[in-house]
Amino acid sequence: MRETDLSVDICGVKLKNPVIAASGTFGFGREHACYVDLNKIGGISVKGLTLRPREGNKPPRVAETPAGMLNSVGLQNPGVRHFIENEIPFLRQYSTAIIANIAGNTIEEYCEMAEILSDADIDAIELNVSCPNVKAGCVAFGNTTEGISEITSQVRKYCRKPLIVKLTPNVTSISDIAAAAEAAGADAISLINTLLGMAIDIETRRPILANNTGGLSGPAVKPVAVRMVYEVSRTVKIPVIGMGGIFTGSDAVEFLIAGASAVMVGTANLVYPDACIKVCEGIEQYMKRHGFSRVADITGSLILNT
Amino acid sequence: MSKLLREVIIGVEKAAKGIYRMTVASAHISSNAVPGQFVNIKCCDGTQALLRRPVSICSVDRAEGKFDLYFQVKGTGTEMLARKKSGEFLDIIGPLGNGFDLDIAHRRIAVVGGGIGIFPLLFLLNESKAVVKRSYLGFRSSEQILLLEEFRQRSTSLETATEDGSFGTKGFVTDLLERDILSEEFDMIYACGPYPMLRKVSEIAEKHGIRCQVSMEQRMGCGFGACLTCACKTYADDGTSHYVRVCSDGPVFNSKEVVFE
Ligand SMILES: Cc1cc2nc3c(=O)[nH]c(=O)nc-3n(C[C@H](O)[C@H](O)[C@H](O)COP(=O)(O)OP(=O)(O)OC[C@H]3O[C@@H](n4cnc5c(N)ncnc54)[C@H](O)[C@@H]3O)c2cc1C
Ligand SMILES: Cc1cc2nc3c(=O)[nH]c(=O)nc-3n(C[C@H](O)[C@H](O)[C@H](O)COP(=O)(O)O)c2cc1C
Ligand code: FES
């Protein structure tokens, strides 16, 4: 019997296993550390960082929906400098990859953060391009091929870490967007971010979220996410990190087969603090059952119906 | 410290209209929980009621290693909970959050509860060493009333108010507090209930310079501090205000800290 090797290499970042905690669902790891051994997690994409501290949106910021949830946290975070001073030292106590997820209002802000973080002790930078571009009429950077090309190529100039571009699914052609990111210098693609949604309290006729709309995540988005990972991984040569509704090892394997080289687990971390570890165990069991010795052998092993 | 737990349900029974009591065997919760803390419950396996539901700890039995919850059936999650049977497992995380300040310096206390907010206050009365404990409970109508005997046994006095006047004084529970506030010389007021009630109690406490702690409610994603969805605006020492987490920075706050918006 061959050994099961769970490790993966994503654009030069070595992960002990392919399971990464998704941004915004794992804080900076401190809360989950009470319940799970962070050493057992492949990597942690931290709460979305902005140049300066951000207050976030008015509550309520969460609404449960069928097999999912909407959130409108609004990027509440203590800012990139606080992260470097106070959170990296904590996370570095553990052997898990640190991915800094960044968001900004302008391209300049993204570039400045990429520059600052390139000198910090982190393993990769993940660009959240779902934020509205204030200078371009507040259309999200990631919504157009021009927008994604520009932000990726600009950030690339300042970024001396592996650069992961995280795509928003709220677009017409995800593969065009992914191709634009690759051409502009992305080292890897992660997807999907949340789908824009709304939930209404019919008694008050008001949206449940104070922000009116929010991002949908959880099992409800999984089929959309799997399809997008499939399309993107056929289009680009760089590694793809898949996410959207992963709760179990089987969910994760679906993404790997569709073409992902690693996965991120989001909403599941809120319900089951040990979700990342359970997902990892599930992947390992699948590999044993099917005689896969390396995760990379599952990646893109999809057999399409003809 | 809070833990991921799989505990056995001892019993579920109806306690009032639409309200159920659940008794759960848990050495960890009964020996570690303090009044004001809650547990976060996965009401069923799978994707229905996907998120956990926060429910306050109402009483603990340390000797027997069990605790009680009371919950009102509101939607899918609590409906599933009401259907649980003794002997089944309950998937919970707890105890969570920060409890009430039960400093013995608070000798004369007022306890103000509204609706489903009364439950953590029973636990508080059990643990409080105060000399005078006056309880004021408010309900929408007589049908929702429960636990009166339990409150009476643990308080120096108990008064109730219903909005429709079907039991006790007609009106709001805060009217009763306001009536007694000058004569009673409370050292501390503890409150849990709907937002407007908490705001009013805070105003009364502020006006009379009495310390006051309120237990806030907010929709929660995780219940243990990771997702930042359960925001509550509070004042910092320098007078600026910031969002903090109800689940892990609260749910109990000093009323002066809370920005009632
Ligand atoms: C700290 C805390 C302690 C609580 N203690 C108790 C208690 O002891 N007894 C009791 O009966 N209730 C308590 N509640 C309220 C209880 O959590 C909600 O009634 C319950 O979550 C409703 O779930 P549902 O599936 O039945 O309703 P649904 O309306 O179907 O729930 C949909 C979503 O909204 C959330 N939600 C709905 N109402 C509330 C609410 N009032 N507060 C927070 N989230 C809400 C649910 O958690 C869920 O995510 C407490 C709430 C908090 C925050
Ligand atoms: C509460 C919450 C906060 C989130 N915050 C961020 C964020 O700050 N940056 C980001 O890129 N994605 C954020 N996301 C999106 C997730 O990282 C992930 O892309 C999405 O939720 C889909 O995965 P899931 O279905 O496994 O949750 C957030 C998601 C949730 C539920
Ligand atoms: S509910 Fe997730 S931080 Fe409070």
XYZ file of C-alpha atoms and ligand atoms in Angstrom:
655
model
C 0.000 0.000 0.000
C 1.421 3.389 -1.010
C 1.632 6.219 1.500
C -1.071 8.861 1.276
C 0.657 12.204 0.818
C -1.674 15.095 1.583
C 0.813 17.878 0.901
C 0.380 20.268 -1.998
C 2.441 23.025 -3.574
C 0.449 26.078 -4.598
C 2.625 28.487 -6.614
C 5.613 27.737 -4.405
C 3.705 27.749 -1.108
C 4.045 24.341 0.490
C 0.972 23.238 2.418
C 0.990 20.121 4.604
C -2.528 19.426 3.411
C -4.858 21.024 0.854
C -7.323 22.491 3.356
C -7.140 26.228 4.036
C -9.479 28.222 6.271
C -11.319 30.811 4.128
C -11.004 34.521 4.836
C -13.530 36.034 7.237
C -14.612 32.760 8.785
C -11.554 32.065 10.913
C -10.612 35.501 12.287
C -6.868 35.443 12.891
C -7.068 31.892 14.196
C -7.263 32.820 17.878
C -10.878 31.751 18.463
C -10.576 28.465 16.602
C -7.347 27.646 18.453
C -9.538 26.938 21.524
C -11.202 24.066 19.687
C -8.685 22.713 17.195
C -4.960 22.258 16.716
C -4.026 24.898 14.137
C -0.929 22.831 13.277
C -3.224 20.401 11.499
C -4.589 22.982 9.072
C -2.902 23.492 5.698
C -3.197 27.251 5.825
C -5.195 30.166 7.137
C -6.471 33.025 5.005
C -6.986 35.704 7.617
C -9.884 38.138 7.985
C -9.864 40.618 5.077
C -7.388 43.415 5.859
C -7.599 47.056 4.890
C -4.919 49.738 5.061
C -6.548 51.421 8.026
C -8.813 49.876 10.693
C -12.405 49.493 9.538
C -15.601 49.576 11.586
C -17.781 47.461 9.338
C -21.521 47.681 8.720
C -24.468 48.143 11.043
C -25.982 44.967 12.529
C -27.802 42.686 11.874
C -24.970 41.408 9.705
C -26.105 37.825 9.256
C -29.246 36.134 7.973
C -29.712 32.407 7.643
C -31.100 31.268 4.270
C -31.870 27.779 2.914
C -28.633 25.762 3.265
C -26.656 28.958 3.560
C -26.233 32.377 5.052
C -25.921 35.996 4.012
C -23.331 38.213 5.658
C -22.708 41.920 5.540
C -19.821 42.267 7.982
C -18.358 45.012 5.798
C -14.710 44.118 6.307
C -14.468 45.044 9.982
C -10.765 44.605 10.777
C -8.001 46.229 12.828
C -5.910 47.239 9.796
C -2.846 45.784 8.144
C -0.299 47.209 10.618
C -2.099 45.802 13.625
C -2.162 42.466 11.835
C 1.596 42.528 11.299
C 2.396 43.532 14.862
C -0.137 41.494 16.808
C -1.509 38.661 14.736
C 1.424 37.298 12.716
C 3.473 36.503 15.868
C 0.489 34.564 17.227
C -0.087 32.640 13.998
C 3.612 31.880 13.545
C 3.551 29.763 16.712
C 1.825 27.181 14.557
C 3.060 25.360 11.499
C 0.390 26.502 9.094
C 0.664 28.773 6.069
C -0.422 32.381 6.575
C -2.298 34.009 3.715
C -2.987 37.730 4.044
C -6.338 38.559 2.433
C -6.447 42.230 1.430
C -9.146 44.648 0.320
C -9.126 48.326 -0.602
C -11.116 51.238 -1.938
C -8.502 52.235 -4.493
C -5.734 50.524 -6.425
C -3.224 52.637 -4.506
C -4.460 51.161 -1.227
C -4.087 47.612 -2.540
C -0.572 48.385 -3.775
C 0.486 49.958 -0.498
C -0.768 46.946 1.437
C 0.960 44.537 -0.933
C 4.203 46.428 -0.442
C 3.923 46.484 3.356
C 2.978 42.808 3.516
C 5.809 41.771 1.199
C 8.189 42.599 4.052
C 6.083 40.718 6.611
C 6.405 37.097 7.666
C 3.549 35.680 5.626
C 3.368 33.012 2.934
C 1.089 34.571 0.329
C -1.211 37.479 -0.425
C -4.805 36.940 -1.493
C -6.460 39.839 -3.328
C -10.134 40.253 -2.544
C -11.350 42.004 -5.695
C -15.035 42.036 -4.715
C -14.723 45.533 -3.272
C -16.213 48.499 -5.099
C -13.664 50.613 -6.956
C -14.423 54.072 -5.619
C -12.724 55.821 -8.556
C -14.523 53.757 -11.208
C -18.087 54.414 -10.161
C -17.979 51.787 -7.406
C -18.130 48.814 -9.769
C -16.210 46.014 -8.061
C -12.633 45.582 -9.359
C -13.337 41.954 -10.042
C -16.478 42.503 -12.101
C -14.801 43.352 -15.410
C -11.788 41.970 -17.259
C -10.363 45.516 -17.473
C -10.780 46.026 -13.750
C -9.149 42.749 -12.815
C -6.281 43.246 -15.284
C -5.515 46.652 -13.915
C -5.608 45.789 -10.248
C -3.644 42.573 -10.687
C -0.919 44.135 -12.812
C -0.569 47.145 -10.514
C -0.418 45.072 -7.331
C 2.014 42.693 -9.038
C 4.557 45.535 -9.231
C 4.638 45.867 -5.445
C 3.960 42.298 -4.387
C 7.006 40.163 -3.603
C 4.973 37.249 -2.261
C 2.997 34.648 -4.175
C -0.128 36.474 -5.363
C -3.501 34.730 -5.226
C -6.380 36.574 -6.876
C -9.748 35.718 -5.330
C -12.570 35.990 -7.827
C -16.101 37.160 -7.262
C -18.780 34.931 -8.812
C -21.017 37.930 -9.569
C -19.852 38.086 -13.203
C -21.044 36.869 -16.596
C -17.984 34.895 -17.654
C -15.779 33.688 -14.822
C -13.220 32.148 -17.194
C -12.641 35.466 -18.978
C -12.020 37.118 -15.611
C -9.660 34.329 -14.553
C -7.749 34.524 -17.831
C -7.341 38.273 -17.354
C -5.970 37.765 -13.840
C -3.504 35.145 -15.073
C -2.325 37.333 -17.931
C -1.814 40.236 -15.518
C 0.504 38.215 -13.301
C -1.529 36.251 -10.755
C 0.295 33.207 -9.345
C -2.911 31.417 -8.384
C -6.666 31.905 -8.454
C -9.040 31.303 -5.580
C -12.806 31.206 -5.996
C -15.594 31.745 -5.199
C -16.221 34.720 -2.984
C -19.838 35.195 -1.870
C -22.794 35.631 -4.228
C -24.754 38.836 -3.730
C -28.128 38.125 -2.130
C -31.020 39.458 -0.076
C -33.441 38.071 2.535
C -36.623 39.854 3.598
C -38.644 39.667 6.800
C -42.160 39.582 5.367
C -43.770 40.783 8.617
C -41.854 44.063 8.603
C -41.233 44.057 4.819
C -37.633 45.009 5.565
C -34.473 43.172 4.586
C -33.048 41.238 7.548
C -29.584 42.684 7.011
C -29.214 46.323 8.046
C -27.129 46.685 4.889
C -30.110 45.344 2.858
C -27.927 43.014 0.767
C -25.138 40.630 1.693
C -22.935 37.813 0.479
C -24.363 34.316 0.210
C -22.195 31.395 1.313
C -22.580 27.809 2.492
C -23.853 24.596 0.863
C -26.393 26.584 -1.201
C -23.601 27.991 -3.394
C -21.643 24.763 -3.848
C -22.915 23.693 -7.308
C -22.263 27.181 -8.677
C -18.782 27.136 -7.166
C -17.931 23.676 -8.501
C -19.002 24.721 -12.000
C -16.886 27.874 -11.806
C -13.825 25.982 -10.551
C -14.301 23.545 -13.415
C -14.483 26.345 -16.000
C -11.585 28.334 -14.577
C -9.239 25.382 -14.161
C -9.749 24.485 -17.841
C -8.868 28.049 -18.807
C -5.793 28.923 -16.737
C -2.489 27.137 -16.157
C -1.914 28.541 -12.668
C -3.248 26.607 -9.663
C -6.853 27.054 -8.615
C -8.044 27.026 -5.009
C -11.716 26.065 -4.825
C -14.288 27.028 -2.230
C -18.007 27.513 -1.700
C -20.079 25.405 0.669
C -17.454 22.837 1.594
C -18.564 21.088 4.800
C -17.183 17.563 4.303
C -14.296 15.698 2.745
C -16.604 14.609 -0.079
C -17.459 18.231 -0.846
C -13.752 19.031 -1.022
C -12.988 16.070 -3.290
C -15.662 17.322 -5.682
C -13.723 20.590 -6.039
C -10.421 18.752 -6.495
C -11.886 16.557 -9.235
C -13.327 19.667 -10.901
C -9.811 21.062 -11.114
C -8.832 22.636 -7.789
C -5.333 22.061 -6.387
C -6.423 22.993 -2.868
C -9.632 24.044 -1.138
C -10.801 26.642 1.325
C -13.422 26.007 3.973
C -15.526 29.003 5.047
C -19.015 28.915 6.524
C -18.451 25.405 7.906
C -15.898 26.887 10.349
C -18.690 28.895 11.969
C -20.910 25.890 12.582
C -18.216 23.308 13.257
C -14.995 24.866 14.571
C -13.160 21.638 13.682
C -14.481 21.620 10.083
C -11.070 22.052 8.384
C -9.684 19.012 10.159
C -12.766 16.913 9.416
C -12.605 17.912 5.744
C -8.934 16.934 5.635
C -9.646 13.548 7.210
C -12.394 13.000 4.664
C -10.039 13.736 1.772
C -7.510 11.282 3.186
C -10.136 8.551 3.509
C -11.212 9.133 -0.092
C -7.612 8.893 -1.276
C -7.129 5.611 0.551
C -10.389 4.222 -0.794
C -9.478 5.120 -4.376
C -5.753 4.434 -4.223
C -4.646 8.031 -4.767
C -1.218 8.631 -3.275
C -1.024 12.356 -3.973
C -3.661 15.088 -3.887
C -2.402 16.391 -7.239
C -3.536 13.109 -8.813
C -7.152 13.942 -7.971
C -6.906 17.502 -9.294
C -8.744 17.765 -12.600
C -9.420 14.027 -12.773
C -12.972 14.762 -13.906
C -14.459 12.376 -16.473
C -16.906 14.418 -18.508
C -20.009 12.803 -19.968
C -19.912 12.786 -23.716
C -13.396 27.446 28.783
C -15.883 26.620 26.101
C -15.773 23.257 24.389
C -17.338 21.395 21.514
C -19.691 18.987 23.262
C -21.983 16.110 22.423
C -24.238 15.729 25.433
C -27.235 13.589 26.275
C -30.678 15.152 26.585
C -32.399 14.168 29.822
C -35.798 15.606 28.952
C -37.797 18.133 26.925
C -41.135 19.402 28.126
C -43.557 22.214 27.465
C -43.289 24.984 30.067
C -45.752 27.614 28.768
C -47.406 28.505 25.489
C -44.726 27.971 22.834
C -41.948 27.657 25.405
C -40.039 24.491 26.240
C -37.641 23.406 28.928
C -34.759 21.148 28.017
C -32.577 19.412 30.587
C -29.167 18.295 29.373
C -26.545 16.157 31.103
C -23.213 17.973 30.988
C -20.536 17.918 33.636
C -18.573 20.514 31.653
C -21.379 23.085 31.418
C -22.735 22.579 34.925
C -19.341 22.967 36.552
C -18.008 25.823 34.396
C -20.948 28.029 33.432
C -21.636 31.354 35.119
C -24.887 33.362 34.938
C -25.267 35.249 31.662
C -23.432 32.683 29.569
C -25.057 30.737 26.772
C -24.640 27.596 24.694
C -24.748 27.514 20.896
C -26.811 24.605 19.625
C -26.796 22.753 16.292
C -30.509 22.010 16.262
C -30.253 19.251 13.637
C -27.627 17.557 11.507
C -27.289 18.688 7.928
C -28.178 21.901 6.180
C -31.570 22.701 7.711
C -31.105 25.284 10.458
C -27.525 25.484 9.235
C -26.232 27.902 11.843
C -26.208 27.210 15.551
C -28.845 28.825 17.801
C -27.757 30.684 20.944
C -29.725 29.846 24.099
C -28.977 31.111 27.615
C -28.159 28.786 30.460
C -31.067 29.056 32.894
C -29.854 26.900 35.755
C -27.199 24.346 36.543
C -27.154 21.376 38.882
C -23.501 20.883 39.753
C -24.073 17.846 41.958
C -25.945 15.952 39.257
C -23.975 17.394 36.336
C -26.873 18.792 34.339
C -28.324 22.122 33.225
C -31.611 23.597 32.036
C -32.450 25.667 28.988
C -35.744 27.375 28.235
C -36.517 28.316 24.672
C -39.389 29.807 22.757
C -40.296 28.171 19.448
C -39.769 30.865 16.813
C -38.637 29.191 13.595
C -36.994 26.094 12.156
C -34.212 25.739 14.695
C -36.229 25.985 17.869
C -38.970 23.834 16.291
C -36.422 21.048 15.767
C -35.209 21.484 19.332
C -38.730 21.127 20.710
C -39.023 17.778 18.926
C -35.905 16.292 20.532
C -36.409 13.312 22.828
C -34.680 12.274 26.015
C -31.691 10.069 25.319
C -30.824 11.874 22.062
C -27.540 13.707 21.700
C -27.299 17.491 21.634
C -24.446 19.110 19.685
C -23.464 22.243 21.603
C -20.587 24.658 22.073
C -20.303 26.216 25.496
C -20.310 27.791 27.902
C -19.923 30.931 25.753
C -19.701 34.655 26.416
C -19.069 36.730 29.509
C -21.442 36.519 32.449
C -22.838 39.112 34.848
C -20.628 40.790 37.440
C -21.732 39.210 40.726
C -19.367 41.174 42.985
C -20.487 40.826 46.612
C -20.245 44.612 46.959
C -23.603 44.712 45.188
C -25.787 44.197 48.271
C -29.070 45.524 46.939
C -29.873 44.397 43.429
C -32.719 44.772 40.954
C -33.289 42.106 38.346
C -35.294 43.212 35.312
C -36.382 40.631 32.762
C -38.600 40.747 29.723
C -40.023 37.747 27.863
C -37.386 35.179 26.933
C -34.844 37.442 28.644
C -35.849 36.177 32.086
C -33.995 32.858 31.771
C -30.395 33.879 32.496
C -31.673 35.994 35.393
C -32.905 32.941 37.272
C -29.368 31.543 37.176
C -28.126 34.947 38.366
C -30.495 34.985 41.354
C -29.316 31.505 42.271
C -25.689 32.575 42.387
C -25.997 36.133 43.697
C -25.023 36.750 47.329
C -26.891 40.063 47.503
C -28.913 40.830 50.641
C -31.891 42.381 48.880
C -32.958 40.991 45.511
C -35.964 42.602 43.863
C -37.220 40.933 40.699
C -39.287 42.685 38.042
C -40.520 40.528 35.191
C -42.402 41.665 32.127
C -44.415 39.587 29.670
C -46.583 40.334 26.689
C -49.550 38.494 28.212
C -50.359 35.939 30.907
C -49.947 33.031 28.475
C -46.200 33.586 28.258
C -45.698 33.634 32.005
C -43.545 30.927 33.534
C -41.050 30.238 36.310
C -42.788 32.655 38.687
C -42.484 30.318 41.668
C -38.786 29.781 40.953
C -38.199 33.528 40.794
C -40.239 34.148 43.938
C -38.195 31.632 45.939
C -34.939 33.264 44.940
C -35.954 36.927 45.360
C -36.763 39.215 48.257
C -39.746 40.384 46.226
C -41.205 39.703 42.811
C -43.472 41.840 40.662
C -44.791 41.224 37.207
C -46.177 43.399 34.475
C -48.022 42.399 31.322
C -48.539 44.669 28.357
C -52.209 43.662 28.069
C -52.877 43.676 31.816
C -53.857 39.984 31.832
C -51.586 39.375 34.834
C -49.841 41.614 37.390
C -49.560 45.325 36.664
C -50.713 46.527 33.259
C -47.888 48.168 31.367
C -44.132 47.858 31.112
C -41.810 46.280 33.601
C -39.665 49.403 33.446
C -42.529 51.373 35.016
C -42.195 49.183 38.109
C -38.454 49.756 38.248
C -38.927 53.510 37.904
C -41.485 53.532 40.720
C -39.064 51.839 43.158
C -35.821 53.378 42.014
C -35.658 56.207 44.567
C -36.764 54.247 47.629
C -34.743 51.094 47.039
C -31.201 52.472 46.694
C -30.023 49.650 44.472
C -26.283 49.054 44.053
C -26.766 47.239 40.791
C -29.429 46.585 38.177
C -29.244 43.504 35.953
C -31.384 43.412 32.818
C -32.105 41.028 29.976
C -34.911 41.336 27.461
C -35.973 43.155 24.306
C -33.887 46.057 23.022
C -36.363 48.860 23.935
C -36.576 47.502 27.481
C -32.790 47.444 27.824
C -32.539 50.996 26.530
C -35.134 52.187 29.042
C -33.497 50.346 31.957
C -30.155 51.874 30.973
C -31.683 55.351 30.928
C -33.204 54.860 34.373
C -29.916 53.572 35.766
C -27.953 56.408 34.183
C -30.347 59.056 35.507
C -30.027 57.742 39.056
C -26.329 56.939 38.897
C -26.794 53.234 39.520
C -24.523 50.610 38.010
C -26.329 48.503 35.458
C -25.500 45.475 33.370
C -27.469 44.483 30.300
C -27.403 41.251 28.320
C -27.602 42.081 24.608
C -29.052 39.960 21.831
C -27.910 39.875 18.223
C -28.046 37.499 15.275
C -24.959 35.315 15.332
C -22.924 33.453 12.758
C -20.605 31.459 15.021
C -21.190 32.430 18.659
C -17.506 32.146 19.591
C -15.928 35.295 18.218
C -14.649 34.329 14.775
C -17.033 35.886 12.234
C -17.775 39.422 13.496
C -21.441 39.247 12.522
C -22.876 39.865 16.022
C -21.881 43.510 16.222
C -22.877 45.858 19.039
C -21.623 49.444 19.198
C -19.908 50.349 22.456
C -17.997 53.340 23.811
C -14.284 53.020 24.449
C -12.574 54.811 27.361
C -11.602 57.711 25.101
C -15.239 58.361 24.179
C -14.997 56.964 20.664
C -17.396 54.180 19.734
C -16.627 50.887 18.041
C -18.312 47.658 17.109
C -17.535 44.753 19.417
C -18.844 41.195 19.388
C -21.964 40.359 21.372
C -20.993 36.678 21.536
C -17.504 36.944 22.974
C -17.100 40.540 24.215
C -20.640 40.273 25.694
C -23.426 39.294 25.765
C -23.337 41.095 29.127
C -22.132 44.709 28.984
C -22.110 47.587 31.420
C -25.057 49.642 30.223
C -22.907 52.793 30.070
C -20.716 51.171 27.436
C -23.535 50.347 25.046
C -24.442 52.815 22.313
C -28.218 52.438 22.091
C -28.925 53.475 18.512
C -27.061 35.373 23.723
C -28.451 34.920 23.368
C -29.184 34.175 24.279
C -30.468 33.735 23.968
N -31.142 33.019 24.897
C -32.375 32.562 24.621
C -33.100 31.791 25.577
O -32.608 31.490 26.664
N -34.341 31.355 25.228
C -34.911 31.670 24.007
O -36.028 31.258 23.754
N -34.251 32.394 23.099
C -32.992 32.851 23.373
N -32.331 33.607 22.427
C -32.958 33.854 21.129
C -32.795 32.624 20.235
O -31.435 32.478 19.880
C -33.622 32.760 18.944
O -34.977 32.819 19.274
C -33.386 31.569 18.023
O -32.090 31.634 17.483
C -34.412 31.502 16.902
O -34.083 30.428 16.056
P -35.185 29.777 15.104
O -34.507 28.868 14.169
O -36.269 29.194 15.903
O -35.804 31.061 14.373
P -35.539 31.593 12.910
O -36.216 32.906 12.840
O -35.889 30.571 11.890
O -33.993 31.820 12.881
C -33.335 32.278 11.729
C -31.992 32.862 12.122
O -32.149 34.073 12.863
C -31.552 33.974 14.130
N -32.422 34.620 15.124
C -33.763 34.749 15.058
N -34.215 35.403 16.147
C -33.143 35.701 16.898
C -32.960 36.373 18.133
N -33.983 36.868 18.819
N -31.705 36.493 18.615
C -30.658 35.992 17.938
N -30.776 35.346 16.760
C -31.994 35.202 16.256
C -31.405 32.484 14.375
O -30.376 32.172 15.278
C -31.127 31.968 12.992
O -29.786 32.166 12.644
C -31.039 34.068 22.715
C -30.313 34.820 21.786
C -29.037 35.251 22.106
C -28.273 36.056 21.105
C -18.869 35.907 7.754
C -18.051 35.869 6.483
C -17.045 36.829 6.284
C -16.274 36.814 5.120
N -15.267 37.740 4.977
C -14.460 37.683 3.871
C -13.351 38.569 3.735
O -13.066 39.388 4.613
N -12.586 38.480 2.606
C -12.847 37.554 1.625
O -12.121 37.501 0.638
N -13.887 36.694 1.747
C -14.688 36.731 2.835
N -15.732 35.829 2.963
C -15.985 34.853 1.878
C -15.386 33.490 2.187
O -13.986 33.556 2.353
C -15.723 32.479 1.073
O -15.199 32.949 -0.142
C -17.216 32.267 0.891
O -17.870 32.322 2.126
C -17.558 30.942 0.195
O -17.132 29.826 0.933
P -18.056 29.012 1.990
O -19.348 28.700 1.307
O -17.252 27.815 2.374
O -18.269 29.935 3.141
C -16.522 35.833 4.124
C -17.528 34.879 4.327
C -18.285 34.880 5.484
C -19.351 33.834 5.674
S -21.281 35.369 16.188
Fe -19.403 35.132 15.158
S -18.236 36.672 16.153
Fe -20.059 36.679 17.316
